[in-house]
C-alpha cells in the first residue's frame, strides 16, 4: 500500500509517508524507494501499535516509524531486524528515542534490510522482544 504511494517518489529534502513528513539529512533532491513495510504487534505482554517503513535514499537506508507508533514501556528498547520469528542480535542498531510518534533511524550500511522479513523492538537489558513487525514489499 505505502509502496504504491511512494515508489520512486522524488521529493526535495523530505519524504511523505501518508500523513507523515520526515526530513532527510540532505539539502539536495532526495529520491526514496520503499523497500518494505509492516505493522507492529506486541510480544511478551507489551503493547505496540503503528507501523514501520524501510526506505532507501541517496543518503542511506532508514527505518521510519509512523505517527501512530507507540510502545507501552521498556527500560532499554532498541531497533533490530529478524527473520521467521527469530530476532538477529547482529542487527541491533539504535536505541528507540521516543515511546510514541513519528521517528526515523539511519540503518547501518552493514545491515541489508532485504535479508530480513521482520523489524524488531528489542529490550537489550533483559534480552527480550517487545514488538515485531512482519515487513514485506
JSON list of C-alpha atoms in Angstrom, two decimals:
[
{"chain": "A", "resi": 1, "resn": "UNK", "atom": "CA", "xyz": [0.00, 0.00, 0.00]},
{"chain": "A", "resi": 2, "resn": "UNK", "atom": "CA", "xyz": [2.59, 2.59, 1.08]},
{"chain": "A", "resi": 3, "resn": "UNK", "atom": "CA", "xyz": [4.95, 1.19, -1.57]},
{"chain": "A", "resi": 4, "resn": "UNK", "atom": "CA", "xyz": [2.40, 2.12, -4.24]},
{"chain": "A", "resi": 5, "resn": "UNK", "atom": "CA", "xyz": [2.09, 5.63, -2.85]},
{"chain": "A", "resi": 6, "resn": "UNK", "atom": "CA", "xyz": [5.81, 6.24, -2.51]},
{"chain": "A", "resi": 7, "resn": "UNK", "atom": "CA", "xyz": [7.54, 4.02, -5.03]},
{"chain": "A", "resi": 8, "resn": "UNK", "atom": "CA", "xyz": [10.16, 6.11, -6.83]},
{"chain": "A", "resi": 9, "resn": "UNK", "atom": "CA", "xyz": [8.76, 9.34, -5.38]},
{"chain": "A", "resi": 10, "resn": "UNK", "atom": "CA", "xyz": [11.09, 12.30, -5.98]},
{"chain": "A", "resi": 11, "resn": "UNK", "atom": "CA", "xyz": [11.00, 14.94, -3.27]},
{"chain": "A", "resi": 12, "resn": "UNK", "atom": "CA", "xyz": [13.04, 17.93, -2.17]},
{"chain": "A", "resi": 13, "resn": "UNK", "atom": "CA", "xyz": [14.52, 17.36, 1.28]},
{"chain": "A", "resi": 14, "resn": "UNK", "atom": "CA", "xyz": [11.64, 15.23, 2.60]},
{"chain": "A", "resi": 15, "resn": "UNK", "atom": "CA", "xyz": [9.71, 12.04, 2.16]},
{"chain": "A", "resi": 16, "resn": "UNK", "atom": "CA", "xyz": [5.96, 11.93, 2.72]},
{"chain": "A", "resi": 17, "resn": "UNK", "atom": "CA", "xyz": [4.51, 8.68, 4.01]},
{"chain": "A", "resi": 18, "resn": "UNK", "atom": "CA", "xyz": [0.73, 9.06, 4.15]},
{"chain": "A", "resi": 19, "resn": "UNK", "atom": "CA", "xyz": [0.38, 11.88, 6.71]},
{"chain": "A", "resi": 20, "resn": "UNK", "atom": "CA", "xyz": [3.96, 11.62, 7.96]},
{"chain": "A", "resi": 21, "resn": "UNK", "atom": "CA", "xyz": [6.62, 14.04, 6.78]},
{"chain": "A", "resi": 22, "resn": "UNK", "atom": "CA", "xyz": [10.20, 13.14, 7.65]},
{"chain": "A", "resi": 23, "resn": "UNK", "atom": "CA", "xyz": [13.15, 15.33, 6.71]},
{"chain": "A", "resi": 24, "resn": "UNK", "atom": "CA", "xyz": [16.29, 13.66, 5.42]},
{"chain": "A", "resi": 25, "resn": "UNK", "atom": "CA", "xyz": [19.75, 15.00, 6.32]},
{"chain": "A", "resi": 26, "resn": "UNK", "atom": "CA", "xyz": [20.37, 16.30, 2.82]},
{"chain": "A", "resi": 27, "resn": "UNK", "atom": "CA", "xyz": [19.71, 19.64, 1.21]},
{"chain": "A", "resi": 28, "resn": "UNK", "atom": "CA", "xyz": [19.66, 18.29, -2.33]},
{"chain": "A", "resi": 29, "resn": "UNK", "atom": "CA", "xyz": [16.91, 16.42, -4.09]},
{"chain": "A", "resi": 30, "resn": "UNK", "atom": "CA", "xyz": [16.32, 13.07, -2.43]},
{"chain": "A", "resi": 31, "resn": "UNK", "atom": "CA", "xyz": [14.71, 10.14, -4.17]},
{"chain": "A", "resi": 32, "resn": "UNK", "atom": "CA", "xyz": [13.23, 7.49, -1.88]},
{"chain": "A", "resi": 33, "resn": "UNK", "atom": "CA", "xyz": [12.38, 3.87, -2.60]},
{"chain": "A", "resi": 34, "resn": "UNK", "atom": "CA", "xyz": [10.25, 1.87, -0.21]},
{"chain": "A", "resi": 35, "resn": "UNK", "atom": "CA", "xyz": [11.99, -1.42, 0.46]},
{"chain": "A", "resi": 36, "resn": "UNK", "atom": "CA", "xyz": [9.40, -2.88, 2.83]},
{"chain": "A", "resi": 37, "resn": "UNK", "atom": "CA", "xyz": [6.82, -2.02, 5.45]},
{"chain": "A", "resi": 38, "resn": "UNK", "atom": "CA", "xyz": [4.71, -3.66, 8.13]},
{"chain": "A", "resi": 39, "resn": "UNK", "atom": "CA", "xyz": [2.57, -3.16, 11.22]},
{"chain": "A", "resi": 40, "resn": "UNK", "atom": "CA", "xyz": [3.74, -3.84, 14.76]},
{"chain": "A", "resi": 41, "resn": "UNK", "atom": "CA", "xyz": [2.36, -6.41, 17.17]},
{"chain": "A", "resi": 42, "resn": "UNK", "atom": "CA", "xyz": [3.42, -6.50, 20.80]},
{"chain": "A", "resi": 43, "resn": "UNK", "atom": "CA", "xyz": [5.18, -9.57, 22.19]},
{"chain": "A", "resi": 44, "resn": "UNK", "atom": "CA", "xyz": [5.88, -10.75, 25.75]},
{"chain": "A", "resi": 45, "resn": "UNK", "atom": "CA", "xyz": [2.87, -8.82, 27.10]},
{"chain": "A", "resi": 46, "resn": "UNK", "atom": "CA", "xyz": [3.96, -5.49, 25.60]},
{"chain": "A", "resi": 47, "resn": "UNK", "atom": "CA", "xyz": [1.58, -3.24, 23.69]},
{"chain": "A", "resi": 48, "resn": "UNK", "atom": "CA", "xyz": [2.93, -1.85, 20.42]},
{"chain": "A", "resi": 49, "resn": "UNK", "atom": "CA", "xyz": [0.96, -0.03, 17.73]},
{"chain": "A", "resi": 50, "resn": "UNK", "atom": "CA", "xyz": [1.82, 1.66, 14.46]},
{"chain": "A", "resi": 51, "resn": "UNK", "atom": "CA", "xyz": [3.97, 0.66, 11.54]},
{"chain": "A", "resi": 52, "resn": "UNK", "atom": "CA", "xyz": [7.49, 0.82, 10.17]},
{"chain": "A", "resi": 53, "resn": "UNK", "atom": "CA", "xyz": [8.58, 1.59, 6.62]},
{"chain": "A", "resi": 54, "resn": "UNK", "atom": "CA", "xyz": [12.09, 0.88, 5.38]},
{"chain": "A", "resi": 55, "resn": "UNK", "atom": "CA", "xyz": [13.14, 3.45, 2.76]},
{"chain": "A", "resi": 56, "resn": "UNK", "atom": "CA", "xyz": [16.31, 3.76, 0.72]},
{"chain": "A", "resi": 57, "resn": "UNK", "atom": "CA", "xyz": [17.62, 7.15, -0.38]},
{"chain": "A", "resi": 58, "resn": "UNK", "atom": "CA", "xyz": [20.84, 8.55, -1.79]},
{"chain": "A", "resi": 59, "resn": "UNK", "atom": "CA", "xyz": [21.89, 9.39, 1.78]},
{"chain": "A", "resi": 60, "resn": "UNK", "atom": "CA", "xyz": [21.24, 5.93, 3.26]},
{"chain": "A", "resi": 61, "resn": "UNK", "atom": "CA", "xyz": [18.59, 3.46, 4.30]},
{"chain": "A", "resi": 62, "resn": "UNK", "atom": "CA", "xyz": [16.17, 4.46, 7.04]},
{"chain": "A", "resi": 63, "resn": "UNK", "atom": "CA", "xyz": [13.61, 2.85, 9.33]},
{"chain": "A", "resi": 64, "resn": "UNK", "atom": "CA", "xyz": [10.65, 5.24, 9.58]},
{"chain": "A", "resi": 65, "resn": "UNK", "atom": "CA", "xyz": [8.11, 4.77, 12.37]},
{"chain": "A", "resi": 66, "resn": "UNK", "atom": "CA", "xyz": [4.73, 6.30, 11.60]},
{"chain": "A", "resi": 67, "resn": "UNK", "atom": "CA", "xyz": [2.87, 8.91, 13.73]},
{"chain": "A", "resi": 68, "resn": "UNK", "atom": "CA", "xyz": [0.66, 6.22, 15.30]},
{"chain": "A", "resi": 69, "resn": "UNK", "atom": "CA", "xyz": [3.68, 4.34, 16.68]},
{"chain": "A", "resi": 70, "resn": "UNK", "atom": "CA", "xyz": [3.50, 3.59, 20.39]},
{"chain": "A", "resi": 71, "resn": "UNK", "atom": "CA", "xyz": [5.33, 1.25, 22.78]},
{"chain": "A", "resi": 72, "resn": "UNK", "atom": "CA", "xyz": [3.90, 0.86, 26.29]},
{"chain": "A", "resi": 73, "resn": "UNK", "atom": "CA", "xyz": [7.24, 0.95, 28.13]},
{"chain": "A", "resi": 74, "resn": "UNK", "atom": "CA", "xyz": [10.60, -0.78, 28.43]},
{"chain": "A", "resi": 75, "resn": "UNK", "atom": "CA", "xyz": [13.89, 0.07, 30.15]},
{"chain": "A", "resi": 76, "resn": "UNK", "atom": "CA", "xyz": [16.18, -0.41, 27.13]},
{"chain": "A", "resi": 77, "resn": "UNK", "atom": "CA", "xyz": [14.28, -0.56, 23.81]},
{"chain": "A", "resi": 78, "resn": "UNK", "atom": "CA", "xyz": [16.42, -0.91, 20.70]},
{"chain": "A", "resi": 79, "resn": "UNK", "atom": "CA", "xyz": [15.80, -1.50, 16.99]},
{"chain": "A", "resi": 80, "resn": "UNK", "atom": "CA", "xyz": [16.78, -4.61, 15.07]},
{"chain": "A", "resi": 81, "resn": "UNK", "atom": "CA", "xyz": [15.85, -6.97, 12.26]},
{"chain": "A", "resi": 82, "resn": "UNK", "atom": "CA", "xyz": [14.91, -10.63, 12.31]},
{"chain": "A", "resi": 83, "resn": "UNK", "atom": "CA", "xyz": [13.68, -13.45, 10.15]},
{"chain": "A", "resi": 84, "resn": "UNK", "atom": "CA", "xyz": [10.96, -16.07, 10.54]},
{"chain": "A", "resi": 85, "resn": "UNK", "atom": "CA", "xyz": [10.26, -15.30, 14.20]},
{"chain": "A", "resi": 86, "resn": "UNK", "atom": "CA", "xyz": [13.90, -15.01, 15.25]},
{"chain": "A", "resi": 87, "resn": "UNK", "atom": "CA", "xyz": [15.49, -11.71, 16.27]},
{"chain": "A", "resi": 88, "resn": "UNK", "atom": "CA", "xyz": [19.06, -11.32, 14.92]},
{"chain": "A", "resi": 89, "resn": "UNK", "atom": "CA", "xyz": [21.33, -9.83, 17.62]},
{"chain": "A", "resi": 90, "resn": "UNK", "atom": "CA", "xyz": [23.88, -8.85, 14.96]},
{"chain": "A", "resi": 91, "resn": "UNK", "atom": "CA", "xyz": [21.38, -6.29, 13.61]},
{"chain": "A", "resi": 92, "resn": "UNK", "atom": "CA", "xyz": [20.72, -4.41, 16.86]},
{"chain": "A", "resi": 93, "resn": "UNK", "atom": "CA", "xyz": [21.43, -0.88, 15.69]},
{"chain": "A", "resi": 94, "resn": "UNK", "atom": "CA", "xyz": [19.87, 2.01, 17.62]},
{"chain": "A", "resi": 95, "resn": "UNK", "atom": "CA", "xyz": [18.07, 2.85, 20.86]},
{"chain": "A", "resi": 96, "resn": "UNK", "atom": "CA", "xyz": [14.46, 3.91, 20.49]},
{"chain": "A", "resi": 97, "resn": "UNK", "atom": "CA", "xyz": [14.45, 7.66, 21.21]},
{"chain": "A", "resi": 98, "resn": "UNK", "atom": "CA", "xyz": [10.74, 8.03, 21.99]},
{"chain": "A", "resi": 99, "resn": "UNK", "atom": "CA", "xyz": [7.97, 5.65, 23.05]},
{"chain": "A", "resi": 100, "resn": "UNK", "atom": "CA", "xyz": [5.49, 7.39, 20.75]},
{"chain": "A", "resi": 101, "resn": "UNK", "atom": "CA", "xyz": [5.16, 9.15, 17.44]},
{"chain": "A", "resi": 102, "resn": "UNK", "atom": "CA", "xyz": [6.94, 9.54, 14.13]},
{"chain": "A", "resi": 103, "resn": "UNK", "atom": "CA", "xyz": [10.65, 8.74, 14.17]},
{"chain": "A", "resi": 104, "resn": "UNK", "atom": "CA", "xyz": [13.40, 8.00, 11.68]},
{"chain": "A", "resi": 105, "resn": "UNK", "atom": "CA", "xyz": [16.60, 5.98, 12.15]},
{"chain": "A", "resi": 106, "resn": "UNK", "atom": "CA", "xyz": [19.55, 5.51, 9.83]},
{"chain": "A", "resi": 107, "resn": "UNK", "atom": "CA", "xyz": [20.22, 1.79, 9.30]},
{"chain": "A", "resi": 108, "resn": "UNK", "atom": "CA", "xyz": [23.96, 0.98, 9.31]},
{"chain": "A", "resi": 109, "resn": "UNK", "atom": "CA", "xyz": [25.47, 0.07, 5.94]},
{"chain": "A", "resi": 110, "resn": "UNK", "atom": "CA", "xyz": [26.45, -3.41, 7.15]},
{"chain": "A", "resi": 111, "resn": "UNK", "atom": "CA", "xyz": [22.78, -4.37, 7.62]},
{"chain": "A", "resi": 112, "resn": "UNK", "atom": "CA", "xyz": [20.83, -5.28, 4.48]},
{"chain": "A", "resi": 113, "resn": "UNK", "atom": "CA", "xyz": [17.10, -5.00, 5.32]},
{"chain": "A", "resi": 114, "resn": "UNK", "atom": "CA", "xyz": [16.27, -7.11, 2.27]},
{"chain": "A", "resi": 115, "resn": "UNK", "atom": "CA", "xyz": [17.85, -10.11, 4.07]},
{"chain": "A", "resi": 116, "resn": "UNK", "atom": "CA", "xyz": [15.11, -9.97, 6.73]},
{"chain": "A", "resi": 117, "resn": "UNK", "atom": "CA", "xyz": [11.33, -10.26, 6.90]},
{"chain": "A", "resi": 118, "resn": "UNK", "atom": "CA", "xyz": [10.79, -8.73, 10.36]},
{"chain": "A", "resi": 119, "resn": "UNK", "atom": "CA", "xyz": [11.60, -5.49, 12.16]},
{"chain": "A", "resi": 120, "resn": "UNK", "atom": "CA", "xyz": [12.00, -5.87, 15.93]},
{"chain": "A", "resi": 121, "resn": "UNK", "atom": "CA", "xyz": [11.79, -3.72, 19.04]},
{"chain": "A", "resi": 122, "resn": "UNK", "atom": "CA", "xyz": [14.14, -5.44, 21.49]},
{"chain": "A", "resi": 123, "resn": "UNK", "atom": "CA", "xyz": [14.95, -4.83, 25.16]},
{"chain": "A", "resi": 124, "resn": "UNK", "atom": "CA", "xyz": [18.70, -5.33, 25.31]},
{"chain": "A", "resi": 125, "resn": "UNK", "atom": "CA", "xyz": [18.88, -5.12, 29.11]},
{"chain": "A", "resi": 126, "resn": "UNK", "atom": "CA", "xyz": [16.54, -8.10, 29.59]},
{"chain": "A", "resi": 127, "resn": "UNK", "atom": "CA", "xyz": [17.21, -9.76, 26.23]},
{"chain": "A", "resi": 128, "resn": "UNK", "atom": "CA", "xyz": [13.54, -9.95, 25.33]},
{"chain": "A", "resi": 129, "resn": "UNK", "atom": "CA", "xyz": [11.36, -8.94, 22.40]},
{"chain": "A", "resi": 130, "resn": "UNK", "atom": "CA", "xyz": [8.95, -6.05, 22.85]},
{"chain": "A", "resi": 131, "resn": "UNK", "atom": "CA", "xyz": [7.31, -5.95, 19.44]},
{"chain": "A", "resi": 132, "resn": "UNK", "atom": "CA", "xyz": [7.71, -7.19, 15.91]},
{"chain": "A", "resi": 133, "resn": "UNK", "atom": "CA", "xyz": [6.50, -6.01, 12.51]},
{"chain": "A", "resi": 134, "resn": "UNK", "atom": "CA", "xyz": [6.50, -8.52, 9.65]},
{"chain": "A", "resi": 135, "resn": "UNK", "atom": "CA", "xyz": [7.90, -6.49, 6.74]},
{"chain": "A", "resi": 136, "resn": "UNK", "atom": "CA", "xyz": [7.34, -7.08, 3.07]},
{"chain": "A", "resi": 137, "resn": "UNK", "atom": "CA", "xyz": [7.39, -5.24, -0.24]}
]
